[in-house]
Amino acid sequence: MTEEVKKYDVIIIGAGPAGLTAALYTSRANLSVAILERGVPGGELINTANVENYPGFKSVSGPDLANKFYEGAMQFGADYIYGLVQSIQPGNPYHTVVCDNGTYQAKAVVIATGSVHRTLDVPGEEEYTGRGVSYCAVCDGAFFKGLPIQVVGGGDSAVDEGLYLTQFGESVNIIHRRDQLRAQKILQDRAFSNEKMTFTWNAVVTEIKGDGKKVTSVCVKNTQTGEEQDLPAGGVFIYVGVLPNTEGFRNLGITDDQGWVLTDEDMHTSVLGIFACGDVRSKKLRQISTAVGDGGIVGQEVYQYVETLNNTEQS
């Protein structure tokens, strides 16, 4: 006997700040809501030691803030389901979401799977993430006041964030695998004219070292000579790209060539009834506050969409 597929008004894929905010808004609007998440709620917040730039909190640990988001999202009866989403099959009026632990259907689907920072995959990187290794200057720069900072990368993000870090660090050194930056010329000009900024060219990081509690240095290797050296580091900021979590959705035709989901300002994708919010979107600024803003907008849009469907079915 075929097991009956459970149906909802809305399925939200991902339980970071954007997804949990969307769940709060939609469940509070009396829609039936399921959150599908492959791990613990909170997204990148779980890996953030302290958050000092989220309104309403002078300082709060990432896990604590994640728990507050989760409690708020669940208070109006949303279901939280652990599982890895494998695909979305568009339909009318129900879309089908295929998960590794079952199949679900909903009138609206919200993709809130976020993004992940591309890593260096070198010894010490994982060990010292949150203890000196960071991927967000705006989030963590203030923790490294008066310390030497190493920035890995040579594109817009690395140079722009490196410039931002000069207001905190004793010095900011950019480590780049080539002999010239890839960033926009205006950013390069600002970097080269900043007295706090230095550059290590033709170099790759081979190891991030520490004392067991925090980062102390990075080991770099010259790509031309093979020479290795240790550079002092209180903080290491890595900007070698971010990757969208959209592997299961690219067949829908809603992403750009890099995999970011394209939406309008109201979080609609090009597929009717499928929305996206938060860091998985093609956007300029990826912060907790912008994710929450996206989640609020998509919650209202989903409510209006489902109400329109329901009214159409009843007429």
Short mmCIF file of N, CA and C in Angstrom, two decimals, residues 22-117:
data_model
loop_
_atom_site.label_atom_id
_atom_site.label_comp_id
_atom_site.label_asym_id
_atom_site.label_seq_id
_atom_site.Cartn_x
_atom_site.Cartn_y
_atom_site.Cartn_z
N ALA A 22 10.74 33.15 7.79
CA ALA A 22 9.62 32.81 6.90
C ALA A 22 8.64 31.87 7.59
N ALA A 23 9.17 30.92 8.36
CA ALA A 23 8.31 29.99 9.09
C ALA A 23 7.48 30.72 10.15
N LEU A 24 8.09 31.68 10.83
CA LEU A 24 7.37 32.47 11.83
C LEU A 24 6.20 33.22 11.19
N TYR A 25 6.47 33.90 10.09
CA TYR A 25 5.43 34.71 9.45
C TYR A 25 4.31 33.85 8.87
N THR A 26 4.66 32.76 8.22
CA THR A 26 3.63 31.95 7.58
C THR A 26 2.81 31.15 8.59
N SER A 27 3.45 30.61 9.61
CA SER A 27 2.69 29.85 10.61
C SER A 27 1.82 30.77 11.46
N ARG A 28 2.30 31.97 11.71
CA ARG A 28 1.51 32.95 12.46
C ARG A 28 0.30 33.40 11.66
N ALA A 29 0.38 33.29 10.33
CA ALA A 29 -0.75 33.61 9.45
C ALA A 29 -1.71 32.44 9.31
N ASN A 30 -1.50 31.42 10.16
CA ASN A 30 -2.38 30.25 10.21
C ASN A 30 -2.26 29.34 8.99
N LEU A 31 -1.10 29.35 8.34
CA LEU A 31 -0.82 28.37 7.28
C LEU A 31 -0.17 27.15 7.91
N SER A 32 -0.38 25.99 7.29
CA SER A 32 0.34 24.79 7.74
C SER A 32 1.74 24.82 7.13
N VAL A 33 2.75 24.66 7.98
CA VAL A 33 4.13 24.91 7.59
C VAL A 33 5.02 23.73 7.98
N ALA A 34 5.88 23.33 7.06
CA ALA A 34 6.92 22.36 7.37
C ALA A 34 8.27 22.98 7.04
N ILE A 35 9.21 22.85 7.96
CA ILE A 35 10.59 23.27 7.73
C ILE A 35 11.41 22.01 7.50
N LEU A 36 12.07 21.94 6.36
CA LEU A 36 12.95 20.81 6.06
C LEU A 36 14.39 21.27 6.21
N GLU A 37 15.15 20.59 7.06
CA GLU A 37 16.52 21.00 7.35
C GLU A 37 17.39 19.75 7.55
N ARG A 38 18.58 19.76 6.98
CA ARG A 38 19.45 18.60 7.08
C ARG A 38 20.31 18.60 8.34
N GLY A 39 20.26 19.68 9.11
CA GLY A 39 21.05 19.75 10.34
C GLY A 39 20.30 20.46 11.43
N VAL A 40 21.06 21.03 12.35
CA VAL A 40 20.44 21.77 13.46
C VAL A 40 20.02 23.15 12.96
N PRO A 41 19.01 23.75 13.57
CA PRO A 41 18.56 25.07 13.12
C PRO A 41 19.60 26.15 13.41
N GLY A 42 19.63 27.15 12.54
CA GLY A 42 20.52 28.28 12.76
C GLY A 42 21.42 28.61 11.59
N GLY A 43 21.67 27.64 10.73
CA GLY A 43 22.55 27.89 9.59
C GLY A 43 23.94 28.29 10.03
N GLU A 44 24.50 29.32 9.38
CA GLU A 44 25.86 29.77 9.68
C GLU A 44 25.98 30.36 11.08
N LEU A 45 24.86 30.70 11.71
CA LEU A 45 24.91 31.22 13.09
C LEU A 45 25.56 30.22 14.04
N ILE A 46 25.38 28.95 13.77
CA ILE A 46 25.92 27.92 14.64
C ILE A 46 27.44 28.00 14.71
N ASN A 47 28.07 28.48 13.63
CA ASN A 47 29.52 28.56 13.56
C ASN A 47 30.06 29.94 13.92
N THR A 48 29.19 30.81 14.44
CA THR A 48 29.60 32.17 14.79
C THR A 48 29.68 32.30 16.31
N ALA A 49 30.87 32.66 16.78
CA ALA A 49 31.07 32.74 18.23
C ALA A 49 30.21 33.83 18.86
N ASN A 50 30.33 35.05 18.35
CA ASN A 50 29.57 36.18 18.88
C ASN A 50 29.04 37.03 17.76
N VAL A 51 27.84 37.55 17.97
CA VAL A 51 27.20 38.46 17.01
C VAL A 51 27.03 39.80 17.70
N GLU A 52 27.61 40.84 17.10
CA GLU A 52 27.54 42.16 17.69
C GLU A 52 26.86 43.18 16.78
N ASN A 53 26.34 42.73 15.64
CA ASN A 53 25.74 43.68 14.70
C ASN A 53 24.32 43.31 14.32
N TYR A 54 23.64 42.58 15.24
CA TYR A 54 22.23 42.30 14.99
C TYR A 54 21.39 43.17 15.92
N PRO A 55 20.47 43.97 15.39
CA PRO A 55 19.71 44.91 16.20
C PRO A 55 19.01 44.23 17.39
N GLY A 56 19.07 44.91 18.52
CA GLY A 56 18.42 44.39 19.72
C GLY A 56 19.34 43.67 20.67
N PHE A 57 20.56 43.37 20.21
CA PHE A 57 21.52 42.66 21.04
C PHE A 57 22.85 43.40 21.02
N LYS A 58 23.35 43.75 22.20
CA LYS A 58 24.68 44.33 22.26
C LYS A 58 25.71 43.30 21.84
N SER A 59 25.52 42.09 22.32
CA SER A 59 26.36 40.96 21.93
C SER A 59 25.61 39.69 22.28
N VAL A 60 25.65 38.73 21.37
CA VAL A 60 24.97 37.46 21.61
C VAL A 60 25.73 36.37 20.88
N SER A 61 25.82 35.21 21.48
CA SER A 61 26.51 34.12 20.79
C SER A 61 25.66 33.63 19.63
N GLY A 62 26.33 33.18 18.58
CA GLY A 62 25.61 32.67 17.42
C GLY A 62 24.63 31.57 17.77
N PRO A 63 25.07 30.53 18.51
CA PRO A 63 24.13 29.46 18.88
C PRO A 63 22.95 29.95 19.70
N ASP A 64 23.17 30.91 20.60
CA ASP A 64 22.05 31.44 21.39
C ASP A 64 21.04 32.17 20.51
N LEU A 65 21.55 32.96 19.57
CA LEU A 65 20.66 33.68 18.67
C LEU A 65 19.91 32.70 17.77
N ALA A 66 20.59 31.67 17.33
CA ALA A 66 19.95 30.64 16.51
C ALA A 66 18.81 29.98 17.27
N ASN A 67 19.02 29.72 18.55
CA ASN A 67 17.98 29.10 19.37
C ASN A 67 16.77 30.03 19.53
N LYS A 68 17.02 31.33 19.65
CA LYS A 68 15.92 32.29 19.76
C LYS A 68 15.11 32.33 18.45
N PHE A 69 15.82 32.29 17.32
CA PHE A 69 15.13 32.23 16.04
C PHE A 69 14.26 30.97 15.96
N TYR A 70 14.82 29.86 16.39
CA TYR A 70 14.11 28.58 16.32
C TYR A 70 12.86 28.60 17.21
N GLU A 71 13.01 29.08 18.44
CA GLU A 71 11.87 29.14 19.35
C GLU A 71 10.76 30.02 18.79
N GLY A 72 11.13 31.15 18.20
CA GLY A 72 10.14 32.03 17.61
C GLY A 72 9.42 31.38 16.43
N ALA A 73 10.19 30.66 15.62
CA ALA A 73 9.61 30.04 14.42
C ALA A 73 8.65 28.91 14.76
N MET A 74 8.88 28.22 15.88
CA MET A 74 8.10 27.04 16.21
C MET A 74 6.87 27.32 17.07
N GLN A 75 6.71 28.55 17.54
CA GLN A 75 5.66 28.83 18.53
C GLN A 75 4.24 28.75 17.97
N PHE A 76 4.09 28.79 16.63
CA PHE A 76 2.75 28.77 16.06
C PHE A 76 2.44 27.48 15.32
N GLY A 77 3.18 26.42 15.65
CA GLY A 77 2.79 25.10 15.19
C GLY A 77 3.47 24.56 13.94
N ALA A 78 4.54 25.17 13.48
CA ALA A 78 5.26 24.63 12.32
C ALA A 78 5.88 23.28 12.66
N ASP A 79 5.96 22.41 11.67
CA ASP A 79 6.64 21.12 11.82
C ASP A 79 8.11 21.28 11.43
N TYR A 80 9.00 20.69 12.21
CA TYR A 80 10.42 20.70 11.89
C TYR A 80 10.82 19.28 11.51
N ILE A 81 11.27 19.10 10.28
CA ILE A 81 11.57 17.76 9.76
C ILE A 81 13.02 17.70 9.32
N TYR A 82 13.76 16.75 9.89
CA TYR A 82 15.15 16.55 9.48
C TYR A 82 15.19 15.77 8.18
N GLY A 83 15.96 16.26 7.24
CA GLY A 83 16.08 15.55 5.99
C GLY A 83 16.83 16.38 4.95
N LEU A 84 17.43 15.69 4.01
CA LEU A 84 18.16 16.33 2.92
C LEU A 84 17.26 16.38 1.69
N VAL A 85 16.94 17.56 1.23
CA VAL A 85 16.09 17.72 0.06
C VAL A 85 16.89 17.38 -1.20
N GLN A 86 16.32 16.53 -2.00
CA GLN A 86 17.00 16.08 -3.22
C GLN A 86 16.49 16.76 -4.47
N SER A 87 15.20 17.10 -4.50
CA SER A 87 14.66 17.77 -5.68
C SER A 87 13.31 18.38 -5.38
N ILE A 88 12.92 19.31 -6.24
CA ILE A 88 11.58 19.89 -6.22
C ILE A 88 10.94 19.62 -7.57
N GLN A 89 9.74 19.06 -7.52
CA GLN A 89 9.00 18.78 -8.76
C GLN A 89 7.79 19.71 -8.81
N PRO A 90 7.85 20.74 -9.68
CA PRO A 90 6.74 21.70 -9.75
C PRO A 90 5.43 21.04 -10.14
N GLY A 91 4.34 21.55 -9.58
CA GLY A 91 3.01 21.03 -9.90
C GLY A 91 1.96 22.09 -9.71
N ASN A 92 0.72 21.71 -9.91
CA ASN A 92 -0.38 22.65 -9.77
C ASN A 92 -1.59 21.92 -9.19
N PRO A 93 -2.06 22.26 -7.98
CA PRO A 93 -1.59 23.38 -7.16
C PRO A 93 -0.46 22.99 -6.20
N TYR A 94 -0.10 21.69 -6.15
CA TYR A 94 0.91 21.26 -5.19
C TYR A 94 2.25 21.00 -5.87
N HIS A 95 3.31 21.52 -5.25
CA HIS A 95 4.67 21.16 -5.64
C HIS A 95 5.10 19.97 -4.78
N THR A 96 5.92 19.10 -5.35
CA THR A 96 6.40 17.93 -4.63
C THR A 96 7.86 18.11 -4.27
N VAL A 97 8.17 17.90 -3.00
CA VAL A 97 9.55 18.02 -2.50
C VAL A 97 10.03 16.62 -2.12
N VAL A 98 11.03 16.15 -2.82
CA VAL A 98 11.58 14.81 -2.57
C VAL A 98 12.77 14.93 -1.63
N CYS A 99 12.66 14.23 -0.51
CA CYS A 99 13.68 14.28 0.53
C CYS A 99 14.27 12.88 0.70
N ASP A 100 15.40 12.79 1.34
CA ASP A 100 16.01 11.47 1.54
C ASP A 100 15.23 10.61 2.51
N ASN A 101 14.31 11.22 3.26
CA ASN A 101 13.53 10.46 4.24
C ASN A 101 12.04 10.42 3.91
N GLY A 102 11.67 10.87 2.72
CA GLY A 102 10.26 10.86 2.35
C GLY A 102 9.94 11.93 1.32
N THR A 103 8.67 12.00 0.98
CA THR A 103 8.19 12.96 -0.01
C THR A 103 7.08 13.80 0.60
N TYR A 104 7.12 15.10 0.32
CA TYR A 104 6.15 16.03 0.88
C TYR A 104 5.59 16.91 -0.24
N GLN A 105 4.42 17.49 0.00
CA GLN A 105 3.83 18.37 -0.99
C GLN A 105 3.36 19.66 -0.32
N ALA A 106 3.41 20.75 -1.09
CA ALA A 106 2.96 22.03 -0.57
C ALA A 106 2.53 22.93 -1.72
N LYS A 107 1.61 23.83 -1.42
CA LYS A 107 1.17 24.79 -2.43
C LYS A 107 2.25 25.82 -2.74
N ALA A 108 3.07 26.12 -1.74
CA ALA A 108 4.19 27.05 -1.93
C ALA A 108 5.46 26.43 -1.35
N VAL A 109 6.57 26.66 -2.01
CA VAL A 109 7.86 26.18 -1.53
C VAL A 109 8.81 27.37 -1.44
N VAL A 110 9.49 27.49 -0.31
CA VAL A 110 10.46 28.56 -0.09
C VAL A 110 11.86 27.93 0.02
N ILE A 111 12.73 28.33 -0.87
CA ILE A 111 14.13 27.86 -0.82
C ILE A 111 14.93 28.84 0.02
N ALA A 112 15.44 28.37 1.15
CA ALA A 112 16.21 29.21 2.07
C ALA A 112 17.45 28.44 2.53
N THR A 113 18.12 27.83 1.57
CA THR A 113 19.23 26.91 1.88
C THR A 113 20.57 27.60 2.08
N GLY A 114 20.63 28.91 1.83
CA GLY A 114 21.83 29.65 2.14
C GLY A 114 23.02 29.34 1.24
N SER A 115 24.18 29.68 1.73
CA SER A 115 25.42 29.46 1.01
C SER A 115 26.50 29.02 1.98
N VAL A 116 27.55 28.50 1.42
CA VAL A 116 28.70 28.10 2.23
C VAL A 116 29.94 28.77 1.67
N HIS A 117 30.85 29.12 2.57
CA HIS A 117 32.10 29.72 2.14
C HIS A 117 33.01 28.63 1.56
#
